[in-house]
mmCIF file of N, CA, C and O in Angstrom:
data_model
loop_
_atom_site.group_PDB
_atom_site.id
_atom_site.type_symbol
_atom_site.label_atom_id
_atom_site.label_comp_id
_atom_site.label_asym_id
_atom_site.label_seq_id
_atom_site.Cartn_x
_atom_site.Cartn_y
_atom_site.Cartn_z
ATOM 1 N N MET A 103 30.247 -23.562 -0.623
ATOM 2 C CA MET A 103 28.969 -24.037 -0.078
ATOM 3 C C MET A 103 29.227 -24.662 1.284
ATOM 4 O O MET A 103 30.243 -25.290 1.512
ATOM 5 N N ALA A 104 28.266 -24.540 2.174
ATOM 6 C CA ALA A 104 28.366 -25.086 3.521
ATOM 7 C C ALA A 104 28.328 -26.618 3.471
ATOM 8 O O ALA A 104 27.792 -27.210 2.533
ATOM 9 N N SER A 105 28.884 -27.224 4.503
ATOM 10 C CA SER A 105 28.814 -28.683 4.601
ATOM 11 C C SER A 105 27.359 -29.099 4.772
ATOM 12 O O SER A 105 26.495 -28.282 5.097
ATOM 13 N N ASP A 106 27.071 -30.382 4.578
ATOM 14 C CA ASP A 106 25.699 -30.869 4.727
ATOM 15 C C ASP A 106 25.163 -30.597 6.128
ATOM 16 O O ASP A 106 24.010 -30.209 6.282
ATOM 17 N N ASP A 107 26.003 -30.794 7.155
ATOM 18 C CA ASP A 107 25.572 -30.542 8.532
ATOM 19 C C ASP A 107 25.285 -29.062 8.757
ATOM 20 O O ASP A 107 24.285 -28.703 9.373
ATOM 21 N N ASP A 108 26.176 -28.201 8.257
ATOM 22 C CA ASP A 108 25.963 -26.766 8.405
ATOM 23 C C ASP A 108 24.717 -26.316 7.648
ATOM 24 O O ASP A 108 23.937 -25.498 8.145
ATOM 25 N N LEU A 109 24.523 -26.861 6.458
ATOM 26 C CA LEU A 109 23.347 -26.517 5.669
ATOM 27 C C LEU A 109 22.075 -26.910 6.416
ATOM 28 O O LEU A 109 21.121 -26.132 6.493
ATOM 29 N N ALA A 110 22.063 -28.100 6.977
ATOM 30 C CA ALA A 110 20.898 -28.562 7.734
ATOM 31 C C ALA A 110 20.619 -27.638 8.915
ATOM 32 O O ALA A 110 19.455 -27.323 9.203
ATOM 33 N N THR A 111 21.662 -27.195 9.585
ATOM 34 C CA THR A 111 21.504 -26.282 10.721
ATOM 35 C C THR A 111 20.911 -24.953 10.267
ATOM 36 O O THR A 111 19.990 -24.428 10.895
ATOM 37 N N HIS A 112 21.419 -24.408 9.174
ATOM 38 C CA HIS A 112 20.908 -23.138 8.664
ATOM 39 C C HIS A 112 19.447 -23.255 8.234
ATOM 40 O O HIS A 112 18.631 -22.363 8.510
ATOM 41 N N LEU A 113 19.121 -24.334 7.549
ATOM 42 C CA LEU A 113 17.738 -24.540 7.126
ATOM 43 C C LEU A 113 16.814 -24.679 8.335
ATOM 44 O O LEU A 113 15.699 -24.139 8.340
ATOM 45 N N GLN A 114 17.266 -25.383 9.356
ATOM 46 C CA GLN A 114 16.477 -25.550 10.573
ATOM 47 C C GLN A 114 16.220 -24.201 11.242
ATOM 48 O O GLN A 114 15.117 -23.934 11.715
ATOM 49 N N GLU A 115 17.224 -23.343 11.259
ATOM 50 C CA GLU A 115 17.059 -22.020 11.860
ATOM 51 C C GLU A 115 16.004 -21.202 11.125
ATOM 52 O O GLU A 115 15.200 -20.514 11.742
ATOM 53 N N VAL A 116 16.008 -21.276 9.801
ATOM 54 C CA VAL A 116 15.023 -20.537 9.018
ATOM 55 C C VAL A 116 13.621 -21.075 9.287
ATOM 56 O O VAL A 116 12.656 -20.315 9.425
ATOM 57 N N ARG A 117 13.484 -22.375 9.388
ATOM 58 C CA ARG A 117 12.173 -23.007 9.518
ATOM 59 C C ARG A 117 11.591 -22.951 10.923
ATOM 60 O O ARG A 117 10.371 -23.055 11.082
ATOM 61 N N ARG A 118 12.434 -22.803 11.923
ATOM 62 C CA ARG A 118 11.987 -22.916 13.315
ATOM 63 C C ARG A 118 10.793 -22.008 13.607
ATOM 64 O O ARG A 118 9.776 -22.453 14.130
ATOM 65 N N GLY A 119 10.885 -20.739 13.296
ATOM 66 C CA GLY A 119 9.791 -19.821 13.576
ATOM 67 C C GLY A 119 8.570 -20.036 12.710
ATOM 68 O O GLY A 119 7.458 -19.681 13.101
ATOM 69 N N THR A 120 8.761 -20.606 11.546
ATOM 70 C CA THR A 120 7.621 -20.797 10.655
ATOM 71 C C THR A 120 6.666 -21.867 11.169
ATOM 72 O O THR A 120 5.486 -21.829 10.866
ATOM 73 N N VAL A 121 7.159 -22.792 11.984
ATOM 74 C CA VAL A 121 6.290 -23.839 12.532
ATOM 75 C C VAL A 121 5.254 -23.216 13.466
ATOM 76 O O VAL A 121 4.082 -23.592 13.449
ATOM 77 N N VAL A 122 5.674 -22.242 14.269
ATOM 78 C CA VAL A 122 4.740 -21.563 15.166
ATOM 79 C C VAL A 122 3.677 -20.837 14.342
ATOM 80 O O VAL A 122 2.477 -20.989 14.577
ATOM 81 N N MET A 123 4.115 -20.055 13.380
ATOM 82 C CA MET A 123 3.195 -19.294 12.550
ATOM 83 C C MET A 123 2.234 -20.227 11.801
ATOM 84 O O MET A 123 1.019 -20.014 11.801
ATOM 85 N N ALA A 124 2.771 -21.257 11.187
ATOM 86 C CA ALA A 124 1.937 -22.187 10.421
ATOM 87 C C ALA A 124 0.945 -22.920 11.323
ATOM 88 O O ALA A 124 -0.221 -23.107 10.952
ATOM 89 N N SER A 125 1.379 -23.311 12.510
ATOM 90 C CA SER A 125 0.481 -24.008 13.441
ATOM 91 C C SER A 125 -0.667 -23.106 13.867
ATOM 92 O O SER A 125 -1.829 -23.531 13.883
ATOM 93 N N LEU A 126 -0.348 -21.859 14.214
ATOM 94 C CA LEU A 126 -1.405 -20.930 14.610
ATOM 95 C C LEU A 126 -2.384 -20.688 13.465
ATOM 96 O O LEU A 126 -3.600 -20.636 13.675
ATOM 97 N N LEU A 127 -1.865 -20.568 12.256
ATOM 98 C CA LEU A 127 -2.747 -20.360 11.108
ATOM 99 C C LEU A 127 -3.625 -21.593 10.844
ATOM 100 O O LEU A 127 -4.820 -21.474 10.580
ATOM 101 N N MET A 128 -3.024 -22.771 10.926
ATOM 102 C CA MET A 128 -3.790 -24.005 10.696
ATOM 103 C C MET A 128 -4.847 -24.212 11.783
ATOM 104 O O MET A 128 -5.922 -24.742 11.516
ATOM 105 N N LEU A 129 -4.540 -23.774 13.001
ATOM 106 C CA LEU A 129 -5.444 -24.026 14.120
ATOM 107 C C LEU A 129 -6.488 -22.920 14.291
ATOM 108 O O LEU A 129 -7.070 -22.765 15.363
ATOM 109 N N ARG A 130 -6.740 -22.194 13.209
ATOM 110 C CA ARG A 130 -7.911 -21.310 13.219
ATOM 111 C C ARG A 130 -9.161 -22.165 13.336
ATOM 112 O O ARG A 130 -10.189 -21.708 13.813
ATOM 113 N N THR A 131 -9.049 -23.410 12.863
ATOM 114 C CA THR A 131 -10.103 -24.399 13.082
ATOM 115 C C THR A 131 -9.510 -25.489 13.961
ATOM 116 O O THR A 131 -8.310 -25.776 13.885
ATOM 117 N N PRO A 132 -10.316 -26.116 14.817
ATOM 118 C CA PRO A 132 -9.777 -27.107 15.753
ATOM 119 C C PRO A 132 -9.060 -28.256 15.045
ATOM 120 O O PRO A 132 -9.466 -28.694 13.966
ATOM 121 N N GLY A 133 -8.000 -28.717 15.668
ATOM 122 C CA GLY A 133 -7.261 -29.859 15.138
ATOM 123 C C GLY A 133 -6.448 -30.516 16.238
ATOM 124 O O GLY A 133 -6.124 -29.884 17.241
ATOM 125 N N TYR A 134 -6.152 -31.777 16.069
ATOM 126 C CA TYR A 134 -5.332 -32.490 17.043
ATOM 127 C C TYR A 134 -3.928 -32.670 16.477
ATOM 128 O O TYR A 134 -3.688 -32.491 15.279
ATOM 129 N N GLY A 135 -3.004 -32.985 17.348
ATOM 130 C CA GLY A 135 -1.590 -32.985 17.010
ATOM 131 C C GLY A 135 -1.213 -33.760 15.766
ATOM 132 O O GLY A 135 -0.545 -33.227 14.878
ATOM 133 N N TYR A 136 -1.616 -35.027 15.684
ATOM 134 C CA TYR A 136 -1.176 -35.850 14.559
ATOM 135 C C TYR A 136 -1.736 -35.329 13.235
ATOM 136 O O TYR A 136 -1.035 -35.291 12.228
ATOM 137 N N ALA A 137 -3.015 -34.913 13.226
ATOM 138 C CA ALA A 137 -3.605 -34.377 12.004
ATOM 139 C C ALA A 137 -2.901 -33.084 11.597
ATOM 140 O O ALA A 137 -2.671 -32.839 10.405
ATOM 141 N N LEU A 138 -2.542 -32.266 12.582
ATOM 142 C CA LEU A 138 -1.812 -31.033 12.290
ATOM 143 C C LEU A 138 -0.445 -31.363 11.710
ATOM 144 O O LEU A 138 -0.020 -30.740 10.735
ATOM 145 N N LEU A 139 0.226 -32.329 12.285
ATOM 146 C CA LEU A 139 1.528 -32.752 11.785
ATOM 147 C C LEU A 139 1.441 -33.168 10.320
ATOM 148 O O LEU A 139 2.230 -32.729 9.486
ATOM 149 N N GLU A 140 0.455 -33.988 9.994
ATOM 150 C CA GLU A 140 0.277 -34.431 8.608
ATOM 151 C C GLU A 140 -0.060 -33.264 7.684
ATOM 152 O O GLU A 140 0.456 -33.177 6.573
ATOM 153 N N ALA A 141 -0.926 -32.361 8.136
ATOM 154 C CA ALA A 141 -1.320 -31.220 7.303
ATOM 155 C C ALA A 141 -0.129 -30.301 7.046
ATOM 156 O O ALA A 141 0.052 -29.810 5.923
ATOM 157 N N LEU A 142 0.681 -30.075 8.062
ATOM 158 C CA LEU A 142 1.867 -29.239 7.889
ATOM 159 C C LEU A 142 2.846 -29.890 6.913
ATOM 160 O O LEU A 142 3.393 -29.223 6.033
ATOM 161 N N GLN A 143 3.058 -31.187 7.062
ATOM 162 C CA GLN A 143 3.963 -31.888 6.158
ATOM 163 C C GLN A 143 3.430 -31.853 4.730
ATOM 164 O O GLN A 143 4.183 -31.641 3.778
ATOM 165 N N HIS A 144 2.127 -32.033 4.582
ATOM 166 C CA HIS A 144 1.509 -31.987 3.256
ATOM 167 C C HIS A 144 1.667 -30.601 2.622
ATOM 168 O O HIS A 144 1.814 -30.476 1.409
ATOM 169 N N ALA A 145 1.649 -29.558 3.465
ATOM 170 C CA ALA A 145 1.792 -28.181 2.972
ATOM 171 C C ALA A 145 3.248 -27.813 2.689
ATOM 172 O O ALA A 145 3.524 -26.737 2.180
ATOM 173 N N GLY A 146 4.184 -28.730 3.031
ATOM 174 C CA GLY A 146 5.588 -28.467 2.729
ATOM 175 C C GLY A 146 6.446 -28.080 3.913
ATOM 176 O O GLY A 146 7.603 -27.692 3.744
ATOM 177 N N PHE A 147 5.911 -28.173 5.128
ATOM 178 C CA PHE A 147 6.690 -27.879 6.335
ATOM 179 C C PHE A 147 7.313 -29.168 6.841
ATOM 180 O O PHE A 147 6.602 -30.070 7.270
ATOM 181 N N ASP A 148 8.626 -29.253 6.762
ATOM 182 C CA ASP A 148 9.329 -30.427 7.267
ATOM 183 C C ASP A 148 9.442 -30.322 8.780
ATOM 184 O O ASP A 148 10.364 -29.720 9.310
ATOM 185 N N VAL A 149 8.454 -30.869 9.457
ATOM 186 C CA VAL A 149 8.425 -30.839 10.916
ATOM 187 C C VAL A 149 8.138 -32.240 11.409
ATOM 188 O O VAL A 149 7.399 -32.990 10.778
ATOM 189 N N ASP A 150 8.764 -32.621 12.509
ATOM 190 C CA ASP A 150 8.490 -33.941 13.063
ATOM 191 C C ASP A 150 7.779 -33.796 14.405
ATOM 192 O O ASP A 150 7.699 -32.700 14.968
ATOM 193 N N ALA A 151 7.263 -34.890 14.893
ATOM 194 C CA ALA A 151 6.479 -34.879 16.128
ATOM 195 C C ALA A 151 7.299 -34.369 17.309
ATOM 196 O O ALA A 151 6.761 -33.675 18.183
ATOM 197 N N ASN A 152 8.584 -34.682 17.344
ATOM 198 C CA ASN A 152 9.434 -34.238 18.454
ATOM 199 C C ASN A 152 9.620 -32.727 18.477
ATOM 200 O O ASN A 152 10.060 -32.180 19.476
ATOM 201 N N THR A 153 9.322 -32.072 17.389
ATOM 202 C CA THR A 153 9.352 -30.613 17.324
ATOM 203 C C THR A 153 7.965 -30.042 17.565
ATOM 204 O O THR A 153 7.794 -29.090 18.334
ATOM 205 N N LEU A 154 6.964 -30.604 16.906
ATOM 206 C CA LEU A 154 5.620 -30.026 16.940
ATOM 207 C C LEU A 154 4.974 -30.105 18.319
ATOM 208 O O LEU A 154 4.420 -29.100 18.798
ATOM 209 N N TYR A 155 5.007 -31.255 18.967
ATOM 210 C CA TYR A 155 4.282 -31.396 20.240
ATOM 211 C C TYR A 155 4.804 -30.450 21.327
ATOM 212 O O TYR A 155 3.987 -29.831 22.027
ATOM 213 N N PRO A 156 6.115 -30.269 21.478
ATOM 214 C CA PRO A 156 6.573 -29.258 22.447
ATOM 215 C C PRO A 156 6.128 -27.838 22.074
ATOM 216 O O PRO A 156 5.824 -27.032 22.955
ATOM 217 N N VAL A 157 6.083 -27.528 20.780
ATOM 218 C CA VAL A 157 5.601 -26.213 20.340
ATOM 219 C C VAL A 157 4.142 -26.042 20.752
ATOM 220 O O VAL A 157 3.753 -24.998 21.278
ATOM 221 N N LEU A 158 3.319 -27.061 20.528
ATOM 222 C CA LEU A 158 1.904 -26.978 20.906
ATOM 223 C C LEU A 158 1.744 -26.773 22.409
ATOM 224 O O LEU A 158 0.942 -25.943 22.845
ATOM 225 N N ARG A 159 2.510 -27.516 23.207
ATOM 226 C CA ARG A 159 2.419 -27.359 24.666
ATOM 227 C C ARG A 159 2.850 -25.966 25.099
ATOM 228 O O ARG A 159 2.218 -25.341 25.955
ATOM 229 N N ARG A 160 3.915 -25.446 24.478
ATOM 230 C CA ARG A 160 4.400 -24.107 24.827
ATOM 231 C C ARG A 160 3.377 -23.049 24.446
ATOM 232 O O ARG A 160 3.079 -22.143 25.238
ATOM 233 N N LEU A 161 2.802 -23.146 23.261
ATOM 234 C CA LEU A 161 1.797 -22.180 22.834
ATOM 235 C C LEU A 161 0.562 -22.229 23.728
ATOM 236 O O LEU A 161 -0.039 -21.191 24.035
ATOM 237 N N GLU A 162 0.208 -23.414 24.170
ATOM 238 C CA GLU A 162 -0.929 -23.549 25.088
ATOM 239 C C GLU A 162 -0.606 -22.880 26.430
ATOM 240 O O GLU A 162 -1.435 -22.137 26.974
ATOM 241 N N ARG A 163 0.589 -23.133 26.959
ATOM 242 C CA ARG A 163 1.008 -22.498 28.220
ATOM 243 C C ARG A 163 0.998 -20.983 28.123
ATOM 244 O O ARG A 163 0.687 -20.286 29.080
ATOM 245 N N GLN A 164 1.355 -20.475 26.949
ATOM 246 C CA GLN A 164 1.417 -19.032 26.726
ATOM 247 C C GLN A 164 0.038 -18.409 26.465
ATOM 248 O O GLN A 164 -0.068 -17.204 26.276
ATOM 249 N N GLY A 165 -0.996 -19.231 26.431
ATOM 250 C CA GLY A 165 -2.344 -18.731 26.193
ATOM 251 C C GLY A 165 -2.646 -18.460 24.735
ATOM 252 O O GLY A 165 -3.637 -17.803 24.414
ATOM 253 N N LEU A 166 -1.809 -18.984 23.836
ATOM 254 C CA LEU A 166 -1.994 -18.761 22.406
ATOM 255 C C LEU A 166 -2.832 -19.857 21.752
ATOM 256 O O LEU A 166 -3.316 -19.684 20.636
ATOM 257 N N LEU A 167 -2.989 -20.962 22.453
ATOM 258 C CA LEU A 167 -3.859 -22.058 22.012
ATOM 259 C C LEU A 167 -4.804 -22.425 23.134
ATOM 260 O O LEU A 167 -4.407 -22.434 24.308
ATOM 261 N N ASP A 168 -6.031 -22.726 22.782
ATOM 262 C CA ASP A 168 -6.985 -23.325 23.704
ATOM 263 C C ASP A 168 -7.041 -24.809 23.361
ATOM 264 O O ASP A 168 -6.768 -25.196 22.213
ATOM 265 N N SER A 169 -7.385 -25.636 24.352
ATOM 266 C CA SER A 169 -7.456 -27.071 24.067
ATOM 267 C C SER A 169 -8.644 -27.696 24.781
ATOM 268 O O SER A 169 -9.159 -27.150 25.762
ATOM 269 N N ARG A 170 -9.044 -28.826 24.253
ATOM 270 C CA ARG A 170 -10.093 -29.636 24.876
ATOM 271 C C ARG A 170 -9.848 -31.095 24.495
ATOM 272 O O ARG A 170 -9.337 -31.383 23.415
ATOM 273 N N TRP A 171 -10.201 -31.979 25.401
ATOM 274 C CA TRP A 171 -10.076 -33.403 25.129
ATOM 275 C C TRP A 171 -11.371 -33.910 24.528
ATOM 276 O O TRP A 171 -12.459 -33.531 24.956
ATOM 277 N N SER A 172 -11.245 -34.766 23.535
ATOM 278 C CA SER A 172 -12.397 -35.418 22.926
ATOM 279 C C SER A 172 -12.258 -36.917 23.165
ATOM 280 O O SER A 172 -11.226 -37.505 22.876
ATOM 281 N N THR A 173 -13.326 -37.499 23.703
ATOM 282 C CA THR A 173 -13.340 -38.954 23.941
ATOM 283 C C THR A 173 -14.391 -39.624 23.056
ATOM 284 O O THR A 173 -14.830 -40.731 23.338
ATOM 285 N N GLU A 174 -14.771 -38.944 21.986
ATOM 286 C CA GLU A 174 -15.792 -39.475 21.081
ATOM 287 C C GLU A 174 -15.281 -40.630 20.227
ATOM 288 O O GLU A 174 -16.064 -41.383 19.680
ATOM 289 N N GLU A 175 -13.973 -40.740 20.080
ATOM 290 C CA GLU A 175 -13.377 -41.810 19.290
ATOM 291 C C GLU A 175 -12.730 -42.811 20.252
ATOM 292 O O GLU A 175 -12.581 -42.530 21.433
ATOM 293 N N PRO A 176 -12.316 -43.976 19.738
ATOM 294 C CA PRO A 176 -11.708 -44.986 20.623
ATOM 295 C C PRO A 176 -10.506 -44.447 21.419
ATOM 296 O O PRO A 176 -10.327 -44.806 22.571
ATOM 297 N N ARG A 177 -9.715 -43.577 20.787
ATOM 298 C CA ARG A 177 -8.571 -42.982 21.485
ATOM 299 C C ARG A 177 -8.880 -41.529 21.810
ATOM 300 O O ARG A 177 -9.286 -40.774 20.919
ATOM 301 N N PRO A 178 -8.704 -41.128 23.067
ATOM 302 C CA PRO A 178 -8.910 -39.706 23.377
ATOM 303 C C PRO A 178 -7.916 -38.845 22.594
ATOM 304 O O PRO A 178 -6.771 -39.235 22.368
ATOM 305 N N ARG A 179 -8.394 -37.693 22.144
ATOM 306 C CA ARG A 179 -7.544 -36.768 21.399
ATOM 307 C C ARG A 179 -7.676 -35.381 21.994
ATOM 308 O O ARG A 179 -8.776 -34.958 22.365
ATOM 309 N N LYS A 180 -6.550 -34.704 22.028
ATOM 310 C CA LYS A 180 -6.544 -33.326 22.502
ATOM 311 C C LYS A 180 -6.620 -32.414 21.290
ATOM 312 O O LYS A 180 -5.729 -32.414 20.447
ATOM 313 N N TYR A 181 -7.703 -31.663 21.210
ATOM 314 C CA TYR A 181 -7.907 -30.730 20.109
ATOM 315 C C TYR A 181 -7.449 -29.341 20.530
ATOM 316 O O TYR A 181 -7.726 -28.893 21.639
ATOM 317 N N TYR A 182 -6.748 -28.687 19.629
ATOM 318 C CA TYR A 182 -6.254 -27.339 19.858
ATOM 319 C C TYR A 182 -6.958 -26.373 18.912
ATOM 320 O O TYR A 182 -7.282 -26.731 17.779
ATOM 321 N N THR A 183 -7.146 -25.149 19.385
ATOM 322 C CA THR A 183 -7.657 -24.060 18.571
ATOM 323 C C THR A 183 -6.880 -22.813 18.956
ATOM 324 O O THR A 183 -6.642 -22.575 20.150
ATOM 325 N N ALA A 184 -6.507 -22.020 17.975
ATOM 326 C CA ALA A 184 -5.817 -20.769 18.271
ATOM 327 C C ALA A 184 -6.750 -19.857 19.059
ATOM 328 O O ALA A 184 -7.917 -19.687 18.703
ATOM 329 N N SER A 185 -6.234 -19.307 20.150
ATOM 330 C CA SER A 185 -7.002 -18.354 20.955
ATOM 331 C C SER A 185 -7.014 -17.005 20.239
ATOM 332 O O SER A 185 -6.273 -16.804 19.266
ATOM 333 N N PRO A 186 -7.822 -16.064 20.703
ATOM 334 C CA PRO A 186 -7.765 -14.723 20.107
ATOM 335 C C PRO A 186 -6.349 -14.132 20.128
ATOM 336 O O PRO A 186 -5.909 -13.536 19.131
ATOM 337 N N ASP A 187 -5.615 -14.324 21.217
ATOM 338 C CA ASP A 187 -4.225 -13.846 21.270
ATOM 339 C C ASP A 187 -3.353 -14.596 20.262
ATOM 340 O O ASP A 187 -2.452 -14.015 19.654
ATOM 341 N N GLY A 188 -3.613 -15.896 20.084
ATOM 342 C CA GLY A 188 -2.859 -16.686 19.113
ATOM 343 C C GLY A 188 -3.123 -16.225 17.688
ATOM 344 O O GLY A 188 -2.209 -16.148 16.865
ATOM 345 N N LEU A 189 -4.386 -15.893 17.403
ATOM 346 C CA LEU A 189 -4.726 -15.391 16.065
ATOM 347 C C LEU A 189 -4.065 -14.037 15.812
ATOM 348 O O LEU A 189 -3.568 -13.786 14.713
ATOM 349 N N ALA A 190 -4.049 -13.199 16.842
ATOM 350 C CA ALA A 190 -3.403 -11.890 16.701
ATOM 351 C C ALA A 190 -1.907 -12.054 16.467
ATOM 352 O O ALA A 190 -1.315 -11.383 15.612
ATOM 353 N N LEU A 191 -1.279 -12.973 17.208
ATOM 354 C CA LEU A 191 0.153 -13.227 17.019
ATOM 355 C C LEU A 191 0.421 -13.775 15.623
ATOM 356 O O LEU A 191 1.382 -13.361 14.966
ATOM 357 N N ALA A 192 -0.421 -14.681 15.161
ATOM 358 C CA ALA A 192 -0.243 -15.241 13.817
ATOM 359 C C ALA A 192 -0.250 -14.131 12.779
ATOM 360 O O ALA A 192 0.560 -14.142 11.844
ATOM 361 N N GLN A 193 -1.134 -13.160 12.934
ATOM 362 C CA GLN A 193 -1.202 -12.058 11.965
ATOM 363 C C GLN A 193 0.053 -11.198 12.029
ATOM 364 O O GLN A 193 0.597 -10.809 10.996
ATOM 365 N N VAL A 194 0.544 -10.918 13.235
ATOM 366 C CA VAL A 194 1.777 -10.132 13.383
ATOM 367 C C VAL A 194 2.951 -10.875 12.743
ATOM 368 O O VAL A 194 3.749 -10.291 12.009
ATOM 369 N N LEU A 195 3.054 -12.174 13.022
ATOM 370 C CA LEU A 195 4.145 -12.974 12.451
ATOM 371 C C LEU A 195 4.046 -13.031 10.932
ATOM 372 O O LEU A 195 5.062 -12.922 10.231
ATOM 373 N N LEU A 196 2.829 -13.202 10.431
ATOM 374 C CA LEU A 196 2.636 -13.275 8.984
ATOM 375 C C LEU A 196 2.978 -11.941 8.315
ATOM 376 O O LEU A 196 3.646 -11.910 7.275
ATOM 377 N N ASP A 197 2.567 -10.848 8.932
ATOM 378 C CA ASP A 197 2.910 -9.525 8.389
ATOM 379 C C ASP A 197 4.424 -9.330 8.356
ATOM 380 O O ASP A 197 4.972 -8.820 7.370
ATOM 381 N N ASP A 198 5.094 -9.736 9.429
ATOM 382 C CA ASP A 198 6.548 -9.587 9.475
ATOM 383 C C ASP A 198 7.217 -10.496 8.454
ATOM 384 O O ASP A 198 8.192 -10.107 7.807
ATOM 385 N N TRP A 199 6.695 -11.712 8.295
ATOM 386 C CA TRP A 199 7.234 -12.641 7.297
ATOM 387 C C TRP A 199 7.142 -12.030 5.902
ATOM 388 O O TRP A 199 8.086 -12.083 5.124
ATOM 389 N N ARG A 200 5.994 -11.437 5.604
ATOM 390 C CA ARG A 200 5.817 -10.810 4.285
ATOM 391 C C ARG A 200 6.779 -9.638 4.101
ATOM 392 O O ARG A 200 7.318 -9.441 3.011
ATOM 393 N N ARG A 201 6.989 -8.853 5.174
ATOM 394 C CA ARG A 201 7.922 -7.732 5.107
ATOM 395 C C ARG A 201 9.333 -8.240 4.837
ATOM 396 O O ARG A 201 10.041 -7.720 3.975
ATOM 397 N N LEU A 202 9.733 -9.294 5.562
ATOM 398 C CA LEU A 202 11.061 -9.869 5.358
ATOM 399 C C LEU A 202 11.208 -10.465 3.970
ATOM 400 O O LEU A 202 12.260 -10.327 3.336
ATOM 401 N N ASP A 203 10.165 -11.116 3.483
ATOM 402 C CA ASP A 203 10.190 -11.680 2.142
ATOM 403 C C ASP A 203 10.411 -10.575 1.111
ATOM 404 O O ASP A 203 11.222 -10.718 0.195
ATOM 405 N N GLY A 204 9.713 -9.467 1.273
ATOM 406 C CA GLY A 204 9.897 -8.346 0.361
ATOM 407 C C GLY A 204 11.308 -7.794 0.421
ATOM 408 O O GLY A 204 11.916 -7.466 -0.617
ATOM 409 N N ALA A 205 11.852 -7.681 1.629
ATOM 410 C CA ALA A 205 13.214 -7.170 1.787
ATOM 411 C C ALA A 205 14.222 -8.114 1.134
ATOM 412 O O ALA A 205 15.159 -7.670 0.460
ATOM 413 N N LEU A 206 14.040 -9.410 1.306
ATOM 414 C CA LEU A 206 14.947 -10.376 0.684
ATOM 415 C C LEU A 206 14.843 -10.343 -0.835
ATOM 416 O O LEU A 206 15.854 -10.445 -1.532
ATOM 417 N N ARG A 207 13.645 -10.192 -1.344
ATOM 418 C CA ARG A 207 13.470 -10.096 -2.800
ATOM 419 C C ARG A 207 14.178 -8.858 -3.340
ATOM 420 O O ARG A 207 14.788 -8.900 -4.411
ATOM 421 N N THR A 208 14.103 -7.767 -2.587
ATOM 422 C CA THR A 208 14.795 -6.543 -3.004
ATOM 423 C C THR A 208 16.305 -6.773 -3.031
ATOM 424 O O THR A 208 16.994 -6.380 -3.986
ATOM 425 N N LEU A 209 16.824 -7.441 -2.009
ATOM 426 C CA LEU A 209 18.261 -7.737 -1.968
ATOM 427 C C LEU A 209 18.658 -8.652 -3.123
ATOM 428 O O LEU A 209 19.714 -8.455 -3.730
ATOM 429 N N GLU A 210 17.838 -9.629 -3.410
ATOM 430 C CA GLU A 210 18.134 -10.563 -4.484
ATOM 431 C C GLU A 210 18.156 -9.855 -5.844
ATOM 432 O O GLU A 210 19.001 -10.144 -6.693
ATOM 433 N N GLU A 211 17.269 -8.918 -6.044
ATOM 434 C CA GLU A 211 17.187 -8.194 -7.317
ATOM 435 C C GLU A 211 18.369 -7.256 -7.525
ATOM 436 O O GLU A 211 18.648 -6.865 -8.651
ATOM 437 N N ARG A 212 19.069 -6.922 -6.469
ATOM 438 C CA ARG A 212 20.190 -5.984 -6.567
ATOM 439 C C ARG A 212 21.437 -6.622 -7.165
ATOM 440 O O ARG A 212 22.395 -5.938 -7.433
ATOM 441 N N ARG A 213 21.443 -7.931 -7.354
ATOM 442 C CA ARG A 213 22.658 -8.596 -7.839
ATOM 443 C C ARG A 213 23.087 -8.075 -9.156
ATOM 444 O O ARG A 213 22.718 -7.857 -10.115
#
C-alpha cells in the first residue's frame, strides 16, 4: 500500500477534475462561492476554498461561467451560473466519467 502522503496525492489527482464537473452541474442554477463550497462538501466532494475559488475564476475566464454581483444582502456576493458552453462541457465530462466508470467496473470484474 502507498504511504499516507502518496495516497493523498493519488486521491487528489482523481478528484481534481471532478470539482470542475460538479461545479458546472451545481451551477445550472445560480450560486455563490461559499454556498457552492458547502453544497459540494455536503454531496461528498472534499474541496476547500483555496481550490474552489481559483477554479471558479478560471471557468469564468474561459466563458464557462457567467457571473453577476448581488448587493441585496449586507455583504455583496458574486453569483455564478454555468453558461451554455459550461453546460455543454459538463455533459461531455459527465458522459466521459460514466464511460470511464464502466471501463473500471469491467476491469474490476475481471479479477
